[in-house]
């Protein structure tokens, strides 16, 4: 059984994340979407909410599990028996950070390969931070997030818009 871990903040999950999950599910027997419990960075959505959003989006994909983790991604990957860490790559803007992450992860756990999926052009400029910014400033972000979670995201953004 080939397992991969797809770690991220998923704050919130975007269409770009789902594209990566769907494509990873075609290559691996088991995909673990792993939500980082950000200790230093205060996320907009709680760990539980981010996991719930992902579960709602992945409910039709039986090989995808949603878990949370703290600490090193490599350690979590080793614990789950994963052979790979999956990440999405958008444009050149991601490259330096991802290259650093992948290289350090390989130093920490050489047996675990980092595998990149190129984002489709339609998701090239979508990021969780931009979704949050657009949503909180009252812009149209519906087409950037999975329809399955829009109804859960919008009330939280609307509340924050009312009480910034
Ligand atoms: O969605 P993000 O915020 O781009 O994901 C970043 C993530 C979770 C992949 C990265 O911050 C991470 O792996 N954090 C866990 C701690 C760790 O392993 N750091 C890297 C050491 S080289």
mmCIF file of C-alpha atoms and ligand atoms in Angstrom:
data_model
loop_
_atom_site.group_PDB
_atom_site.id
_atom_site.type_symbol
_atom_site.label_atom_id
_atom_site.label_comp_id
_atom_site.label_asym_id
_atom_site.label_seq_id
_atom_site.Cartn_x
_atom_site.Cartn_y
_atom_site.Cartn_z
ATOM 1 C CA UNK A 1 0.000 0.000 0.000
ATOM 2 C CA UNK A 2 1.544 3.288 -1.116
ATOM 3 C CA UNK A 3 0.640 6.143 1.215
ATOM 4 C CA UNK A 4 1.390 9.822 0.714
ATOM 5 C CA UNK A 5 0.963 12.741 3.077
ATOM 6 C CA UNK A 6 -0.236 16.085 1.789
ATOM 7 C CA UNK A 7 0.591 18.552 4.570
ATOM 8 C CA UNK A 8 -0.686 22.092 4.714
ATOM 9 C CA UNK A 9 -2.417 24.799 6.666
ATOM 10 C CA UNK A 10 -5.598 24.530 4.553
ATOM 11 C CA UNK A 11 -6.770 27.816 6.059
ATOM 12 C CA UNK A 12 -9.108 27.474 4.213
ATOM 13 C CA UNK A 13 -9.060 24.648 1.667
ATOM 14 C CA UNK A 14 -9.063 25.969 -1.918
ATOM 15 C CA UNK A 15 -9.769 24.556 -5.365
ATOM 16 C CA UNK A 16 -6.009 24.342 -5.813
ATOM 17 C CA UNK A 17 -5.689 22.029 -2.795
ATOM 18 C CA UNK A 18 -8.504 19.839 -4.094
ATOM 19 C CA UNK A 19 -6.844 19.584 -7.487
ATOM 20 C CA UNK A 20 -3.681 18.278 -5.800
ATOM 21 C CA UNK A 21 -5.634 15.829 -3.601
ATOM 22 C CA UNK A 22 -7.560 14.425 -6.586
ATOM 23 C CA UNK A 23 -4.416 13.946 -8.614
ATOM 24 C CA UNK A 24 -2.487 12.422 -5.688
ATOM 25 C CA UNK A 25 -5.385 9.980 -5.142
ATOM 26 C CA UNK A 26 -4.831 8.683 -8.686
ATOM 27 C CA UNK A 27 -1.165 7.929 -7.947
ATOM 28 C CA UNK A 28 -1.270 6.619 -4.372
ATOM 29 C CA UNK A 29 -3.420 3.990 -2.629
ATOM 30 C CA UNK A 30 -3.917 6.228 0.389
ATOM 31 C CA UNK A 31 -3.688 10.007 0.658
ATOM 32 C CA UNK A 32 -3.522 11.671 4.056
ATOM 33 C CA UNK A 33 -4.481 15.332 3.928
ATOM 34 C CA UNK A 34 -2.635 16.507 7.033
ATOM 35 C CA UNK A 35 -3.727 19.748 8.662
ATOM 36 C CA UNK A 36 -0.927 21.537 10.497
ATOM 37 C CA UNK A 37 -1.911 22.615 13.986
ATOM 38 C CA UNK A 38 -0.184 25.965 13.655
ATOM 39 C CA UNK A 39 1.260 26.740 17.082
ATOM 40 C CA UNK A 40 2.915 30.046 16.170
ATOM 41 C CA UNK A 41 0.732 31.214 13.274
ATOM 42 C CA UNK A 42 -2.814 31.849 14.497
ATOM 43 C CA UNK A 43 -4.999 30.398 11.747
ATOM 44 C CA UNK A 44 -8.332 31.978 10.832
ATOM 45 C CA UNK A 45 -10.134 28.633 11.088
ATOM 46 C CA UNK A 46 -9.568 26.214 13.985
ATOM 47 C CA UNK A 47 -7.887 22.888 13.346
ATOM 48 C CA UNK A 48 -11.246 21.125 13.803
ATOM 49 C CA UNK A 49 -12.965 23.445 11.325
ATOM 50 C CA UNK A 50 -10.198 23.013 8.733
ATOM 51 C CA UNK A 51 -10.435 19.235 9.096
ATOM 52 C CA UNK A 52 -14.215 19.352 8.791
ATOM 53 C CA UNK A 53 -13.943 21.440 5.607
ATOM 54 C CA UNK A 54 -11.515 18.952 4.078
ATOM 55 C CA UNK A 55 -13.659 15.983 5.070
ATOM 56 C CA UNK A 56 -16.686 17.565 3.411
ATOM 57 C CA UNK A 57 -14.672 18.044 0.206
ATOM 58 C CA UNK A 58 -13.180 14.541 0.222
ATOM 59 C CA UNK A 59 -16.250 12.543 1.193
ATOM 60 C CA UNK A 60 -16.472 10.977 -2.272
ATOM 61 C CA UNK A 61 -12.828 9.897 -2.242
ATOM 62 C CA UNK A 62 -12.538 6.779 -0.065
ATOM 63 C CA UNK A 63 -8.751 6.630 -0.260
ATOM 64 C CA UNK A 64 -8.369 10.117 1.241
ATOM 65 C CA UNK A 65 -8.100 10.521 5.010
ATOM 66 C CA UNK A 66 -7.992 13.794 6.884
ATOM 67 C CA UNK A 67 -5.759 14.040 9.941
ATOM 68 C CA UNK A 68 -4.042 16.783 11.902
ATOM 69 C CA UNK A 69 -0.474 16.909 13.095
ATOM 70 C CA UNK A 70 1.965 19.015 15.055
ATOM 71 C CA UNK A 71 5.723 19.096 14.745
ATOM 72 C CA UNK A 72 7.728 17.945 11.784
ATOM 73 C CA UNK A 73 5.975 16.794 8.619
ATOM 74 C CA UNK A 74 8.678 14.177 8.068
ATOM 75 C CA UNK A 75 8.054 12.627 11.493
ATOM 76 C CA UNK A 76 4.328 12.530 10.808
ATOM 77 C CA UNK A 77 4.958 10.937 7.410
ATOM 78 C CA UNK A 78 7.197 8.295 9.014
ATOM 79 C CA UNK A 79 4.575 7.596 11.673
ATOM 80 C CA UNK A 80 1.876 6.979 9.077
ATOM 81 C CA UNK A 81 4.101 4.770 6.910
ATOM 82 C CA UNK A 82 4.008 7.225 4.004
ATOM 83 C CA UNK A 83 6.587 6.964 1.243
ATOM 84 C CA UNK A 84 5.994 10.484 -0.064
ATOM 85 C CA UNK A 85 5.154 14.047 0.901
ATOM 86 C CA UNK A 86 2.984 15.710 -1.716
ATOM 87 C CA UNK A 87 2.961 19.437 -2.405
ATOM 88 C CA UNK A 88 1.388 21.595 -5.077
ATOM 89 C CA UNK A 89 3.497 23.954 -7.176
ATOM 90 C CA UNK A 90 1.914 27.002 -8.728
ATOM 91 C CA UNK A 91 4.164 29.460 -10.501
ATOM 92 C CA UNK A 92 7.828 30.305 -9.872
ATOM 93 C CA UNK A 93 6.735 32.137 -6.719
ATOM 94 C CA UNK A 94 6.428 28.819 -4.861
ATOM 95 C CA UNK A 95 9.653 27.325 -6.064
ATOM 96 C CA UNK A 96 12.239 28.712 -3.645
ATOM 97 C CA UNK A 97 10.229 27.935 -0.531
ATOM 98 C CA UNK A 98 9.222 24.495 -1.753
ATOM 99 C CA UNK A 99 12.769 23.680 -2.830
ATOM 100 C CA UNK A 100 14.022 24.601 0.640
ATOM 101 C CA UNK A 101 11.272 22.592 2.335
ATOM 102 C CA UNK A 102 11.827 19.538 0.146
ATOM 103 C CA UNK A 103 15.610 19.683 0.593
ATOM 104 C CA UNK A 104 15.393 20.000 4.385
ATOM 105 C CA UNK A 105 12.774 17.272 4.557
ATOM 106 C CA UNK A 106 15.086 15.004 2.600
ATOM 107 C CA UNK A 107 17.893 15.699 5.074
ATOM 108 C CA UNK A 108 15.532 14.816 7.920
ATOM 109 C CA UNK A 109 14.041 11.718 6.293
ATOM 110 C CA UNK A 110 15.910 10.606 3.172
ATOM 111 C CA UNK A 111 13.569 7.664 2.602
ATOM 112 C CA UNK A 112 10.607 9.985 2.079
ATOM 113 C CA UNK A 113 10.367 11.537 -1.369
ATOM 114 C CA UNK A 114 8.731 14.919 -1.934
ATOM 115 C CA UNK A 115 6.505 14.821 -5.003
ATOM 116 C CA UNK A 116 5.125 17.952 -6.660
ATOM 117 C CA UNK A 117 1.950 18.339 -8.639
ATOM 118 C CA UNK A 118 1.821 21.335 -10.968
ATOM 119 C CA UNK A 119 -1.314 23.342 -10.355
ATOM 120 C CA UNK A 120 -3.702 23.647 -13.252
ATOM 121 C CA UNK A 121 -3.733 27.099 -14.871
ATOM 122 C CA UNK A 122 -7.210 27.821 -13.507
ATOM 123 C CA UNK A 123 -5.850 27.573 -9.950
ATOM 124 C CA UNK A 124 -2.471 29.150 -10.604
ATOM 125 C CA UNK A 125 -3.089 32.297 -8.575
ATOM 126 C CA UNK A 126 -5.346 30.931 -5.866
ATOM 127 C CA UNK A 127 -3.960 30.746 -2.346
ATOM 128 C CA UNK A 128 -5.604 30.460 1.060
ATOM 129 C CA UNK A 129 -4.200 33.831 2.116
ATOM 130 C CA UNK A 130 -5.614 35.565 -0.980
ATOM 131 C CA UNK A 131 -8.980 33.867 -0.474
ATOM 132 C CA UNK A 132 -9.045 35.187 3.109
ATOM 133 C CA UNK A 133 -8.050 38.679 2.024
ATOM 134 C CA UNK A 134 -10.638 38.816 -0.759
ATOM 135 C CA UNK A 135 -13.357 37.318 1.456
ATOM 136 C CA UNK A 136 -12.688 39.696 4.339
ATOM 137 C CA UNK A 137 -12.669 42.701 2.015
ATOM 138 C CA UNK A 138 -16.023 41.671 0.576
ATOM 139 C CA UNK A 139 -14.787 40.409 -2.806
ATOM 140 C CA UNK A 140 -16.092 37.472 -4.820
ATOM 141 C CA UNK A 141 -14.193 34.326 -3.831
ATOM 142 C CA UNK A 142 -16.855 31.653 -4.347
ATOM 143 C CA UNK A 143 -15.201 30.239 -7.471
ATOM 144 C CA UNK A 144 -11.888 29.808 -5.634
ATOM 145 C CA UNK A 145 -13.049 27.387 -2.949
ATOM 146 C CA UNK A 146 -14.834 24.037 -3.225
ATOM 147 C CA UNK A 147 -18.580 24.523 -3.457
ATOM 148 C CA UNK A 148 -18.972 21.862 -0.722
ATOM 149 C CA UNK A 149 -17.563 24.258 1.884
ATOM 150 C CA UNK A 150 -18.611 27.703 0.717
ATOM 151 C CA UNK A 151 -21.655 27.507 2.990
ATOM 152 C CA UNK A 152 -19.395 26.812 5.976
ATOM 153 C CA UNK A 153 -16.764 29.419 5.160
ATOM 154 C CA UNK A 154 -19.013 32.343 4.351
ATOM 155 C CA UNK A 155 -20.664 32.746 7.801
ATOM 156 C CA UNK A 156 -17.238 32.924 9.456
ATOM 157 C CA UNK A 157 -15.995 35.527 6.973
ATOM 158 C CA UNK A 158 -19.257 37.480 7.225
ATOM 159 C CA UNK A 159 -18.966 37.553 11.028
ATOM 160 C CA UNK A 160 -15.440 38.908 10.807
ATOM 161 C CA UNK A 161 -16.508 41.496 8.204
ATOM 162 C CA UNK A 162 -19.153 42.750 10.637
ATOM 163 C CA UNK A 163 -16.770 42.732 13.624
ATOM 164 C CA UNK A 164 -13.299 43.294 12.231
HETATM 165 O O1 LIG B 1 -0.054 25.223 3.519
HETATM 166 P P1 LIG B 1 1.286 25.682 3.934
HETATM 167 O O2 LIG B 1 1.180 26.689 5.071
HETATM 168 O O3 LIG B 1 2.122 26.161 2.784
HETATM 169 O O4 LIG B 1 2.038 24.387 4.531
HETATM 170 C C1 LIG B 1 3.303 24.499 5.105
HETATM 171 C C2 LIG B 1 3.725 23.175 5.757
HETATM 172 C C3 LIG B 1 2.662 22.673 6.714
HETATM 173 C C4 LIG B 1 3.959 22.132 4.709
HETATM 174 C C5 LIG B 1 5.063 23.433 6.502
HETATM 175 O O5 LIG B 1 4.958 24.574 7.300
HETATM 176 C C6 LIG B 1 5.471 22.270 7.388
HETATM 177 O O6 LIG B 1 5.836 21.218 6.898
HETATM 178 N N1 LIG B 1 5.371 22.474 8.725
HETATM 179 C C7 LIG B 1 5.633 21.465 9.713
HETATM 180 C C8 LIG B 1 6.987 21.686 10.378
HETATM 181 C C9 LIG B 1 8.066 21.233 9.446
HETATM 182 O O7 LIG B 1 8.194 20.075 9.136
HETATM 183 N N2 LIG B 1 8.825 22.236 8.950
HETATM 184 C C10 LIG B 1 9.787 22.036 7.903
HETATM 185 C C11 LIG B 1 11.100 21.644 8.451
HETATM 186 S S1 LIG B 1 12.125 21.494 7.094
#
